[in-house]
Short mmCIF file of C-alpha atoms in Angstrom, two decimals:
data_model
loop_
_atom_site.label_atom_id
_atom_site.label_comp_id
_atom_site.label_asym_id
_atom_site.label_seq_id
_atom_site.Cartn_x
_atom_site.Cartn_y
_atom_site.Cartn_z
CA UNK A 1500 14.23 -74.12 -27.91
CA UNK A 1501 17.19 -76.08 -26.64
CA UNK A 1502 16.64 -75.93 -22.86
CA UNK A 1503 13.64 -77.75 -21.40
CA UNK A 1504 12.93 -77.23 -17.69
CA UNK A 1505 11.83 -80.51 -16.14
CA UNK A 1506 9.84 -80.56 -12.92
CA UNK A 1507 8.65 -83.41 -10.72
CA UNK A 1508 5.38 -83.15 -8.81
CA UNK A 1509 3.62 -85.24 -6.19
CA UNK A 1510 0.45 -84.62 -8.22
CA UNK A 1511 1.37 -84.08 -11.89
CA UNK A 1512 -2.30 -83.85 -12.94
CA UNK A 1513 -2.85 -80.95 -10.53
CA UNK A 1514 0.28 -79.24 -11.88
CA UNK A 1515 -0.95 -79.72 -15.44
CA UNK A 1516 -4.36 -78.24 -14.54
CA UNK A 1517 -2.73 -75.28 -12.74
CA UNK A 1518 -0.51 -74.48 -15.70
CA UNK A 1519 -3.51 -74.54 -18.04
CA UNK A 1520 -6.01 -72.57 -15.99
CA UNK A 1521 -3.83 -70.13 -14.04
CA UNK A 1522 -1.16 -69.42 -16.66
CA UNK A 1523 -2.55 -70.46 -20.04
CA UNK A 1524 -0.18 -73.30 -20.95
CA UNK A 1525 -1.48 -75.65 -23.61
CA UNK A 1526 -1.09 -79.41 -23.83
CA UNK A 1527 1.76 -80.66 -25.99
CA UNK A 1528 1.87 -84.29 -24.81
CA UNK A 1529 0.73 -86.57 -22.00
CA UNK A 1530 1.97 -90.11 -21.54
CA UNK A 1531 0.37 -92.31 -18.90
CA UNK A 1532 1.26 -95.58 -17.22
CA UNK A 1533 -1.03 -98.60 -17.51
CA UNK A 1534 -2.88 -97.47 -14.37
CA UNK A 1535 -3.61 -94.03 -15.87
CA UNK A 1536 -1.11 -92.04 -13.81
CA UNK A 1537 0.96 -89.42 -15.58
CA UNK A 1538 4.38 -90.78 -16.50
CA UNK A 1539 5.49 -87.74 -18.55
CA UNK A 1540 3.78 -84.61 -19.80
CA UNK A 1541 4.79 -81.61 -21.87
CA UNK A 1542 3.14 -78.21 -21.56
CA UNK A 1543 3.65 -75.49 -24.17
CA UNK A 1544 4.04 -71.77 -23.48
CA UNK A 1545 3.36 -69.65 -26.55
CA UNK A 1546 5.05 -66.26 -26.78
CA UNK A 1547 4.34 -64.80 -30.20
CA UNK A 1548 6.38 -66.70 -32.77
CA UNK A 1549 8.26 -68.64 -30.07
CA UNK A 1550 7.02 -71.66 -28.13
CA UNK A 1551 8.70 -73.09 -25.06
CA UNK A 1552 8.10 -76.41 -23.36
CA UNK A 1553 8.20 -77.48 -19.76
CA UNK A 1554 8.34 -81.18 -18.94
CA UNK A 1555 6.26 -82.53 -16.05
CA UNK A 1556 6.71 -85.87 -14.34
CA UNK A 1557 5.77 -87.64 -11.13
CA UNK A 1558 7.93 -87.42 -8.04
CA UNK A 1559 9.09 -90.95 -7.36
CA UNK A 1560 9.44 -92.26 -3.84
CA UNK A 1561 12.59 -93.83 -2.46
CA UNK A 1562 15.55 -91.78 -3.64
CA UNK A 1563 14.92 -90.55 -7.17
CA UNK A 1564 18.19 -89.03 -8.39
CA UNK A 1565 16.25 -86.84 -10.83
CA UNK A 1566 13.83 -85.43 -8.27
CA UNK A 1567 13.36 -81.69 -8.32
CA UNK A 1568 12.20 -79.46 -5.54
CA UNK A 1569 10.41 -76.18 -6.02
CA UNK A 1570 11.99 -74.05 -8.72
CA UNK A 1571 11.72 -70.60 -10.25
CA UNK A 1572 10.71 -70.61 -13.91
CA UNK A 1573 10.71 -67.41 -16.01
CA UNK A 1574 8.22 -67.01 -18.87
CA UNK A 1575 8.23 -64.22 -21.43
CA UNK A 1576 5.13 -62.54 -22.77
CA UNK A 1577 3.89 -59.19 -24.05
CA UNK A 1578 1.18 -58.75 -21.41
CA UNK A 1579 2.06 -60.02 -17.92
CA UNK A 1580 -0.90 -58.07 -16.53
CA UNK A 1581 -3.27 -60.31 -18.50
CA UNK A 1582 -1.49 -63.43 -17.22
CA UNK A 1583 -1.72 -62.04 -13.67
CA UNK A 1584 -5.46 -61.40 -14.09
CA UNK A 1585 -5.96 -64.98 -15.30
CA UNK A 1586 -3.99 -66.34 -12.33
CA UNK A 1587 -5.99 -64.20 -9.88
CA UNK A 1588 -9.27 -65.36 -11.44
CA UNK A 1589 -8.09 -68.95 -10.99
CA UNK A 1590 -7.29 -68.35 -7.31
CA UNK A 1591 -3.53 -68.80 -7.72
CA UNK A 1592 -1.16 -67.75 -4.94
CA UNK A 1593 0.33 -64.44 -6.05
CA UNK A 1594 4.05 -64.12 -5.30
CA UNK A 1595 4.40 -60.67 -6.93
CA UNK A 1596 1.79 -58.34 -8.40
CA UNK A 1597 2.61 -56.76 -11.78
CA UNK A 1598 5.65 -54.56 -11.23
CA UNK A 1599 7.82 -52.38 -13.45
CA UNK A 1600 11.44 -53.41 -12.93
CA UNK A 1601 14.46 -51.07 -13.07
CA UNK A 1602 15.81 -52.98 -16.08
CA UNK A 1603 12.71 -52.21 -18.16
CA UNK A 1604 10.67 -55.37 -17.70
CA UNK A 1605 7.08 -55.57 -16.51
CA UNK A 1606 6.76 -58.72 -14.37
CA UNK A 1607 4.50 -60.66 -12.05
CA UNK A 1608 4.82 -64.05 -10.35
CA UNK A 1609 2.59 -66.83 -9.03
CA UNK A 1610 3.40 -69.91 -6.99
CA UNK A 1611 1.89 -73.26 -7.89
CA UNK A 1612 0.39 -75.60 -5.27
CA UNK A 1613 3.69 -77.49 -4.82
CA UNK A 1614 5.86 -74.41 -4.43
CA UNK A 1615 7.32 -73.68 -7.86
CA UNK A 1616 7.21 -69.97 -8.67
CA UNK A 1617 6.32 -68.93 -12.20
CA UNK A 1618 7.61 -65.45 -13.00
CA UNK A 1619 6.16 -63.79 -16.11
CA UNK A 1620 7.67 -60.74 -17.76
CA UNK A 1621 8.43 -58.73 -20.83
CA UNK A 1622 12.23 -59.03 -20.54
CA UNK A 1623 13.49 -61.47 -23.14
CA UNK A 1624 16.95 -62.87 -22.41
CA UNK A 1625 19.06 -63.37 -25.51
CA UNK A 1626 22.40 -65.10 -26.13
CA UNK A 1627 25.09 -62.52 -26.71
CA UNK A 1628 23.19 -59.70 -24.98
CA UNK A 1629 25.42 -57.90 -22.48
#
């Protein structure tokens, strides 16, 4: 993987917990400051033989040039219905129930507590695909 989405959160620990319980991300790394706050974290998304990483950090006050707002992140998987069921069981805010798209993908979407939407589907983008 050569692209790593990086998101800033007011509460990185809550984002980490959401990604684990609602979507099934696993821990790849967590680095904390001396006071125990999250300085940088990496969450892994496993899709068969492929693993992607999303980087999580704290939103810094006072004009952080690397601050992010809410984003839309797309995750690939074979069974978005199972991911949706997990998110529903966790009480996640559903942005889109499982839906068959015109382009052949089955997709659903949930929104995390700070407004980032996580779309999950069977369509797998590929370099060179028309």
